[in-house]
PDB file of C-alpha atoms in Angstrom:
ATOM      1  CA  GLY W   3       0.000   0.000   0.000  1.00  0.00           C
ATOM      2  CA  ALA W   4       0.897   3.662  -0.173  1.00  0.00           C
ATOM      3  CA  VAL W   5       3.529   4.730   2.339  1.00  0.00           C
ATOM      4  CA  VAL W   6       4.533   8.200   3.437  1.00  0.00           C
ATOM      5  CA  SER W   7       7.752   8.610   5.370  1.00  0.00           C
ATOM      6  CA  GLN W   8       8.115  11.632   7.630  1.00  0.00           C
ATOM      7  CA  HIS W   9      11.314  12.707   9.376  1.00  0.00           C
ATOM      8  CA  PRO W  10      12.292  13.491  12.016  1.00  0.00           C
ATOM      9  CA  SER W  11       9.780  11.865  14.336  1.00  0.00           C
ATOM     10  CA  TRP W  12      10.700  14.264  17.088  1.00  0.00           C
ATOM     11  CA  VAL W  13      12.933  17.297  17.442  1.00  0.00           C
ATOM     12  CA  ILE W  14      13.881  19.689  20.214  1.00  0.00           C
ATOM     13  CA  CYS W  15      15.299  23.028  19.186  1.00  0.00           C
ATOM     14  CA  LYS W  16      16.222  26.324  20.742  1.00  0.00           C
ATOM     15  CA  SER W  17      14.029  29.350  20.297  1.00  0.00           C
ATOM     16  CA  GLY W  18      15.053  31.340  17.222  1.00  0.00           C
ATOM     17  CA  THR W  19      16.402  28.430  15.222  1.00  0.00           C
ATOM     18  CA  SER W  20      14.847  26.816  12.154  1.00  0.00           C
ATOM     19  CA  VAL W  21      13.672  23.246  11.795  1.00  0.00           C
ATOM     20  CA  LYS W  22      13.042  21.305   8.600  1.00  0.00           C
ATOM     21  CA  ILE W  23      10.586  18.437   8.415  1.00  0.00           C
ATOM     22  CA  GLU W  24      10.585  16.092   5.435  1.00  0.00           C
ATOM     23  CA  CYS W  25       7.729  14.130   4.008  1.00  0.00           C
ATOM     24  CA  ARG W  26       8.368  11.519   1.295  1.00  0.00           C
ATOM     25  CA  SER W  27       5.968   9.327  -0.621  1.00  0.00           C
ATOM     26  CA  LEU W  28       7.833   6.052  -0.987  1.00  0.00           C
ATOM     27  CA  ASP W  29       5.877   4.073  -3.528  1.00  0.00           C
ATOM     28  CA  PHE W  30       3.679   6.551  -5.320  1.00  0.00           C
ATOM     29  CA  GLN W  31       3.842  10.016  -6.798  1.00  0.00           C
ATOM     30  CA  ALA W  32       2.162  12.598  -4.630  1.00  0.00           C
ATOM     31  CA  THR W  33       0.739  15.395  -6.719  1.00  0.00           C
ATOM     32  CA  THR W  34      -0.610  17.096  -3.631  1.00  0.00           C
ATOM     33  CA  MET W  35       0.678  17.153  -0.080  1.00  0.00           C
ATOM     34  CA  PHE W  36      -0.989  18.575   2.974  1.00  0.00           C
ATOM     35  CA  TRP W  37       0.568  19.794   6.194  1.00  0.00           C
ATOM     36  CA  TYR W  38      -1.420  19.629   9.412  1.00  0.00           C
ATOM     37  CA  ARG W  39      -0.717  20.743  12.958  1.00  0.00           C
ATOM     38  CA  GLN W  40      -2.192  19.336  16.141  1.00  0.00           C
ATOM     39  CA  PHE W  41      -2.041  21.063  19.502  1.00  0.00           C
ATOM     40  CA  PRO W  42      -2.727  19.022  22.652  1.00  0.00           C
ATOM     41  CA  LYS W  43      -6.353  17.933  22.949  1.00  0.00           C
ATOM     42  CA  GLN W  44      -7.199  19.703  19.729  1.00  0.00           C
ATOM     43  CA  SER W  45      -8.082  18.370  16.312  1.00  0.00           C
ATOM     44  CA  LEU W  46      -5.655  18.318  13.432  1.00  0.00           C
ATOM     45  CA  MET W  47      -5.802  21.603  11.602  1.00  0.00           C
ATOM     46  CA  LEU W  48      -4.777  22.048   8.005  1.00  0.00           C
ATOM     47  CA  MET W  49      -1.896  24.493   7.644  1.00  0.00           C
ATOM     48  CA  ALA W  50      -1.250  24.436   3.931  1.00  0.00           C
ATOM     49  CA  THR W  51      -1.722  22.551   0.701  1.00  0.00           C
ATOM     50  CA  SER W  52       1.149  22.139  -1.700  1.00  0.00           C
ATOM     51  CA  ASN W  53       1.139  20.975  -5.282  1.00  0.00           C
ATOM     52  CA  GLU W  54       4.304  19.816  -6.962  1.00  0.00           C
ATOM     53  CA  GLY W  55       6.080  22.653  -8.703  1.00  0.00           C
ATOM     54  CA  SER W  56       3.869  25.451  -7.477  1.00  0.00           C
ATOM     55  CA  LYS W  57       3.542  27.664  -4.434  1.00  0.00           C
ATOM     56  CA  ALA W  58       1.745  26.331  -1.419  1.00  0.00           C
ATOM     57  CA  THR W  59      -1.706  27.547  -0.453  1.00  0.00           C
ATOM     58  CA  TYR W  60      -1.851  28.519   3.197  1.00  0.00           C
ATOM     59  CA  GLU W  61      -4.883  28.452   5.449  1.00  0.00           C
ATOM     60  CA  GLN W  62      -6.043  31.619   7.096  1.00  0.00           C
ATOM     61  CA  GLY W  63      -3.940  32.500  10.103  1.00  0.00           C
ATOM     62  CA  VAL W  64      -0.883  30.504   9.030  1.00  0.00           C
ATOM     63  CA  GLU W  65       2.153  32.674   8.309  1.00  0.00           C
ATOM     64  CA  LYS W  66       3.656  31.679   4.983  1.00  0.00           C
ATOM     65  CA  ASP W  67       6.943  33.397   5.767  1.00  0.00           C
ATOM     66  CA  LYS W  68       7.273  31.451   8.976  1.00  0.00           C
ATOM     67  CA  PHE W  69       6.228  28.050   7.695  1.00  0.00           C
ATOM     68  CA  LEU W  70       8.069  27.545   4.442  1.00  0.00           C
ATOM     69  CA  ILE W  71       6.807  24.719   2.283  1.00  0.00           C
ATOM     70  CA  ASN W  72       8.699  23.288  -0.665  1.00  0.00           C
ATOM     71  CA  HIS W  73       7.256  20.613  -2.943  1.00  0.00           C
ATOM     72  CA  ALA W  74       9.998  20.388  -5.527  1.00  0.00           C
ATOM     73  CA  SER W  75       9.321  16.823  -6.661  1.00  0.00           C
ATOM     74  CA  LEU W  76       6.445  14.373  -6.809  1.00  0.00           C
ATOM     75  CA  THR W  77       7.864  12.422  -3.892  1.00  0.00           C
ATOM     76  CA  LEU W  78       9.149  15.068  -1.494  1.00  0.00           C
ATOM     77  CA  SER W  79       7.686  17.980   0.401  1.00  0.00           C
ATOM     78  CA  THR W  80       9.397  19.873   3.195  1.00  0.00           C
ATOM     79  CA  LEU W  81       8.105  22.149   5.919  1.00  0.00           C
ATOM     80  CA  THR W  82      10.581  24.533   7.494  1.00  0.00           C
ATOM     81  CA  VAL W  83       9.618  26.271  10.702  1.00  0.00           C
ATOM     82  CA  THR W  84      11.716  29.416  10.687  1.00  0.00           C
ATOM     83  CA  SER W  85      12.726  31.305  13.819  1.00  0.00           C
ATOM     84  CA  ALA W  86      10.828  28.837  15.952  1.00  0.00           C
ATOM     85  CA  HIS W  87       9.237  29.968  19.203  1.00  0.00           C
ATOM     86  CA  PRO W  88       7.827  27.934  22.099  1.00  0.00           C
ATOM     87  CA  GLU W  89       4.285  28.521  20.818  1.00  0.00           C
ATOM     88  CA  ASP W  90       5.243  26.629  17.648  1.00  0.00           C
ATOM     89  CA  SER W  91       5.678  23.489  19.733  1.00  0.00           C
ATOM     90  CA  SER W  92       3.172  21.064  18.299  1.00  0.00           C
ATOM     91  CA  PHE W  93       2.655  17.810  16.428  1.00  0.00           C
ATOM     92  CA  TYR W  94       3.142  18.320  12.686  1.00  0.00           C
ATOM     93  CA  ILE W  95       1.950  15.716  10.248  1.00  0.00           C
ATOM     94  CA  CYS W  96       1.903  15.491   6.485  1.00  0.00           C
ATOM     95  CA  SER W  97      -0.481  13.753   4.163  1.00  0.00           C
ATOM     96  CA  ALA W  98      -0.119  12.877   0.527  1.00  0.00           C
ATOM     97  CA  SER W  99      -2.581  12.144  -2.203  1.00  0.00           C
ATOM     98  CA  SER W 100      -2.266  11.390  -5.874  1.00  0.00           C
ATOM     99  CA  VAL W 101      -4.519  10.794  -8.824  1.00  0.00           C
ATOM    100  CA  ALA W 102      -4.134   7.068  -8.348  1.00  0.00           C
ATOM    101  CA  ASN W 103      -4.116   7.030  -4.554  1.00  0.00           C
ATOM    102  CA  TYR W 104      -7.398   6.013  -2.979  1.00  0.00           C
ATOM    103  CA  GLY W 105      -7.817   7.996   0.209  1.00  0.00           C
ATOM    104  CA  TYR W 106      -5.118   9.901   2.008  1.00  0.00           C
ATOM    105  CA  THR W 107      -1.883   8.543   3.361  1.00  0.00           C
ATOM    106  CA  PHE W 108      -0.365  10.171   6.394  1.00  0.00           C
ATOM    107  CA  GLY W 109       3.176  10.333   7.639  1.00  0.00           C
ATOM    108  CA  SER W 110       4.008   9.291  11.167  1.00  0.00           C
ATOM    109  CA  GLY W 111       4.210  12.875  12.378  1.00  0.00           C
ATOM    110  CA  THR W 112       6.869  15.079  13.954  1.00  0.00           C
ATOM    111  CA  ARG W 113       6.750  16.205  17.572  1.00  0.00           C
ATOM    112  CA  LEU W 114       8.406  19.631  17.699  1.00  0.00           C
ATOM    113  CA  THR W 115       9.417  21.115  21.032  1.00  0.00           C
ATOM    114  CA  VAL W 116      10.908  24.592  21.092  1.00  0.00           C
ATOM    115  CA  VAL W 117      12.731  25.514  24.288  1.00  0.00           C
TER     116      VAL W 117
ATOM    117  CA  LYS V1376     -17.707  26.678   7.612  1.00  0.00           C
ATOM    118  CA  GLN V1377     -17.552  22.928   8.014  1.00  0.00           C
ATOM    119  CA  GLU V1378     -17.316  21.671  11.587  1.00  0.00           C
ATOM    120  CA  VAL V1379     -16.816  18.088  12.646  1.00  0.00           C
ATOM    121  CA  THR V1380     -17.869  16.892  16.084  1.00  0.00           C
ATOM    122  CA  GLN V1381     -17.158  13.544  17.677  1.00  0.00           C
ATOM    123  CA  ILE V1382     -19.060  12.085  20.577  1.00  0.00           C
ATOM    124  CA  PRO V1383     -18.111  10.844  23.092  1.00  0.00           C
ATOM    125  CA  ALA V1384     -14.732  12.446  23.704  1.00  0.00           C
ATOM    126  CA  ALA V1385     -13.640   9.399  25.671  1.00  0.00           C
ATOM    127  CA  LEU V1386     -14.979   5.907  26.129  1.00  0.00           C
ATOM    128  CA  SER V1387     -13.918   3.013  28.334  1.00  0.00           C
ATOM    129  CA  VAL V1388     -15.345  -0.457  27.765  1.00  0.00           C
ATOM    130  CA  PRO V1389     -14.551  -4.003  28.873  1.00  0.00           C
ATOM    131  CA  GLU V1390     -13.025  -6.338  26.357  1.00  0.00           C
ATOM    132  CA  GLY V1391     -15.501  -8.074  24.078  1.00  0.00           C
ATOM    133  CA  GLU V1392     -18.092  -5.325  23.967  1.00  0.00           C
ATOM    134  CA  ASN V1393     -19.482  -3.939  20.760  1.00  0.00           C
ATOM    135  CA  LEU V1394     -19.323  -0.164  20.565  1.00  0.00           C
ATOM    136  CA  VAL V1395     -20.308   2.781  18.419  1.00  0.00           C
ATOM    137  CA  LEU V1396     -18.417   6.005  17.876  1.00  0.00           C
ATOM    138  CA  ASN V1397     -20.286   8.979  16.516  1.00  0.00           C
ATOM    139  CA  CYS V1398     -19.285  11.737  14.148  1.00  0.00           C
ATOM    140  CA  SER V1399     -21.381  14.646  12.903  1.00  0.00           C
ATOM    141  CA  PHE V1400     -20.650  17.363  10.397  1.00  0.00           C
ATOM    142  CA  THR V1401     -22.432  20.623   9.678  1.00  0.00           C
ATOM    143  CA  ASP V1402     -22.186  20.833   5.889  1.00  0.00           C
ATOM    144  CA  SER V1403     -23.497  17.859   3.942  1.00  0.00           C
ATOM    145  CA  ALA V1404     -21.565  18.863   0.803  1.00  0.00           C
ATOM    146  CA  ILE V1405     -18.647  16.544   1.400  1.00  0.00           C
ATOM    147  CA  TYR V1406     -16.490  14.553  -0.991  1.00  0.00           C
ATOM    148  CA  ASN V1407     -15.898  11.695   1.397  1.00  0.00           C
ATOM    149  CA  LEU V1408     -15.533  10.762   5.036  1.00  0.00           C
ATOM    150  CA  GLN V1409     -12.670   8.867   6.551  1.00  0.00           C
ATOM    151  CA  TRP V1410     -12.049   7.230   9.910  1.00  0.00           C
ATOM    152  CA  PHE V1411      -8.538   7.095  11.293  1.00  0.00           C
ATOM    153  CA  ARG V1412      -6.837   5.597  14.278  1.00  0.00           C
ATOM    154  CA  GLN V1413      -4.139   7.535  16.117  1.00  0.00           C
ATOM    155  CA  ASP V1414      -1.913   5.960  18.716  1.00  0.00           C
ATOM    156  CA  PRO V1415      -0.204   8.228  21.295  1.00  0.00           C
ATOM    157  CA  GLY V1416       2.517  10.325  19.681  1.00  0.00           C
ATOM    158  CA  LYS V1417       2.096   8.535  16.394  1.00  0.00           C
ATOM    159  CA  GLY V1418       0.722   9.250  12.967  1.00  0.00           C
ATOM    160  CA  LEU V1419      -2.637   8.313  11.566  1.00  0.00           C
ATOM    161  CA  THR V1420      -3.717   4.936  10.291  1.00  0.00           C
ATOM    162  CA  SER V1421      -6.564   4.988   7.823  1.00  0.00           C
ATOM    163  CA  LEU V1422      -9.336   2.595   8.814  1.00  0.00           C
ATOM    164  CA  LEU V1423     -12.192   3.191   6.425  1.00  0.00           C
ATOM    165  CA  LEU V1424     -12.943   5.634   3.626  1.00  0.00           C
ATOM    166  CA  ILE V1425     -16.520   6.263   2.528  1.00  0.00           C
ATOM    167  CA  GLN V1426     -17.107   8.173  -0.674  1.00  0.00           C
ATOM    168  CA  SER V1427     -19.996  10.624  -0.715  1.00  0.00           C
ATOM    169  CA  SER V1428     -22.040   8.273  -2.908  1.00  0.00           C
ATOM    170  CA  GLN V1429     -21.635   5.340  -0.519  1.00  0.00           C
ATOM    171  CA  ARG V1430     -23.526   4.546   2.654  1.00  0.00           C
ATOM    172  CA  GLU V1431     -21.142   2.220   4.443  1.00  0.00           C
ATOM    173  CA  GLN V1432     -17.812   0.438   4.373  1.00  0.00           C
ATOM    174  CA  THR V1433     -16.654  -2.627   6.247  1.00  0.00           C
ATOM    175  CA  SER V1434     -13.248  -3.928   7.163  1.00  0.00           C
ATOM    176  CA  GLY V1435     -12.956  -6.870   9.526  1.00  0.00           C
ATOM    177  CA  ARG V1436     -14.547  -5.947  12.853  1.00  0.00           C
ATOM    178  CA  LEU V1437     -15.099  -2.360  11.740  1.00  0.00           C
ATOM    179  CA  ASN V1438     -18.132  -0.953   9.992  1.00  0.00           C
ATOM    180  CA  ALA V1439     -18.597   2.706   9.152  1.00  0.00           C
ATOM    181  CA  SER V1440     -21.829   4.244   7.951  1.00  0.00           C
ATOM    182  CA  LEU V1441     -22.504   7.575   6.322  1.00  0.00           C
ATOM    183  CA  ASP V1442     -25.739   9.546   6.226  1.00  0.00           C
ATOM    184  CA  LYS V1443     -24.948  12.701   4.315  1.00  0.00           C
ATOM    185  CA  SER V1444     -28.393  14.224   4.585  1.00  0.00           C
ATOM    186  CA  SER V1445     -28.315  14.172   8.366  1.00  0.00           C
ATOM    187  CA  GLY V1446     -24.611  14.935   8.562  1.00  0.00           C
ATOM    188  CA  ARG V1447     -23.706  11.821  10.516  1.00  0.00           C
ATOM    189  CA  SER V1448     -21.357   8.900  10.454  1.00  0.00           C
ATOM    190  CA  THR V1449     -20.856   6.066  12.891  1.00  0.00           C
ATOM    191  CA  LEU V1450     -17.977   3.695  13.411  1.00  0.00           C
ATOM    192  CA  TYR V1451     -19.035   0.343  14.796  1.00  0.00           C
ATOM    193  CA  ILE V1452     -16.394  -1.835  16.411  1.00  0.00           C
ATOM    194  CA  ALA V1453     -17.396  -5.422  17.094  1.00  0.00           C
ATOM    195  CA  ALA V1454     -15.933  -7.585  19.836  1.00  0.00           C
ATOM    196  CA  SER V1455     -13.536  -4.934  21.073  1.00  0.00           C
ATOM    197  CA  GLN V1456      -9.998  -5.900  22.097  1.00  0.00           C
ATOM    198  CA  PRO V1457      -7.366  -4.137  24.250  1.00  0.00           C
ATOM    199  CA  GLY V1458      -5.378  -3.551  21.072  1.00  0.00           C
ATOM    200  CA  ASP V1459      -8.213  -1.345  19.837  1.00  0.00           C
ATOM    201  CA  SER V1460      -7.324   1.219  22.482  1.00  0.00           C
ATOM    202  CA  ALA V1461      -6.423   4.433  20.644  1.00  0.00           C
ATOM    203  CA  THR V1462      -7.910   7.750  19.592  1.00  0.00           C
ATOM    204  CA  TYR V1463     -10.320   7.456  16.684  1.00  0.00           C
ATOM    205  CA  LEU V1464     -10.579  10.427  14.368  1.00  0.00           C
ATOM    206  CA  CYS V1465     -13.308  11.253  11.915  1.00  0.00           C
ATOM    207  CA  ALA V1466     -12.458  13.529   8.989  1.00  0.00           C
ATOM    208  CA  VAL V1467     -14.485  14.838   6.077  1.00  0.00           C
ATOM    209  CA  GLY V1468     -13.044  15.588   2.704  1.00  0.00           C
ATOM    210  CA  ALA V1469     -14.202  19.104   2.093  1.00  0.00           C
ATOM    211  CA  GLY V1470     -12.349  20.197  -1.002  1.00  0.00           C
ATOM    212  CA  SER V1471     -11.667  18.869  -4.490  1.00  0.00           C
ATOM    213  CA  GLN V1472      -7.943  18.727  -3.726  1.00  0.00           C
ATOM    214  CA  GLY V1473      -8.435  16.400  -0.816  1.00  0.00           C
ATOM    215  CA  ASN V1474      -7.891  18.453   2.304  1.00  0.00           C
ATOM    216  CA  LEU V1475      -9.548  16.994   5.379  1.00  0.00           C
ATOM    217  CA  ILE V1476     -11.397  18.578   8.271  1.00  0.00           C
ATOM    218  CA  PHE V1477     -10.988  16.607  11.449  1.00  0.00           C
ATOM    219  CA  GLY V1478     -12.978  16.129  14.596  1.00  0.00           C
ATOM    220  CA  LYS V1479     -11.210  16.154  17.951  1.00  0.00           C
ATOM    221  CA  GLY V1480     -11.436  12.412  18.240  1.00  0.00           C
ATOM    222  CA  THR V1481     -12.776   9.813  20.626  1.00  0.00           C
ATOM    223  CA  LYS V1482     -10.253   8.284  22.994  1.00  0.00           C
ATOM    224  CA  LEU V1483     -11.119   4.614  23.374  1.00  0.00           C
ATOM    225  CA  SER V1484      -9.839   2.415  26.164  1.00  0.00           C
ATOM    226  CA  VAL V1485     -10.633  -1.288  26.094  1.00  0.00           C
ATOM    227  CA  LYS V1486      -9.985  -2.966  29.445  1.00  0.00           C
ATOM    228  CA  PRO V1487      -8.865  -6.615  29.537  1.00  0.00           C
TER     229      PRO V1487
END
């Protein structure tokens, strides 16, 4: 079945630094990738939608200059949290879909802690 | 604006019981509805996907139903096992590109 690999699974960084999270579709081409964020006891909230080769579409309230998304190939999308602050600490998870993919395949998520 | 609500927020049952998890959504114009399982600190595992034209899907001990007109879906788990303990998420596909809107989940605990 379709597999999405997400790395790292957890990361601790100092306030002010940047963190990159990778999301790879291993056995299918992902034309669209989604990035979600989940705060404790809250539902997953869509941050942005990225299509291969084009700029990402951000949801209202998500700063595009802070959360940089790159979807340079059909198998890789990256989310970079720039100048991270403690309030950015959250669970980030990606999802990929393709024309041939039935349903949505999620990565295993990244637990980001900013200290 | 589409909102997804899951009831109950938490549920504890003894092993072997049959149980029902509920999901409701405010806008019936959905593309599909999907149930996921999330284990603590882990990603999501897709359980069942129901397209908007379908009324139910079954996989093993799981059965999910969809009633678009009333904005409801249920996930039925038969003969529950301790290994079923997890948070169950309901999500509706709200856009043509496939973005999902999630409920907050139901945390299920199955006691041996």
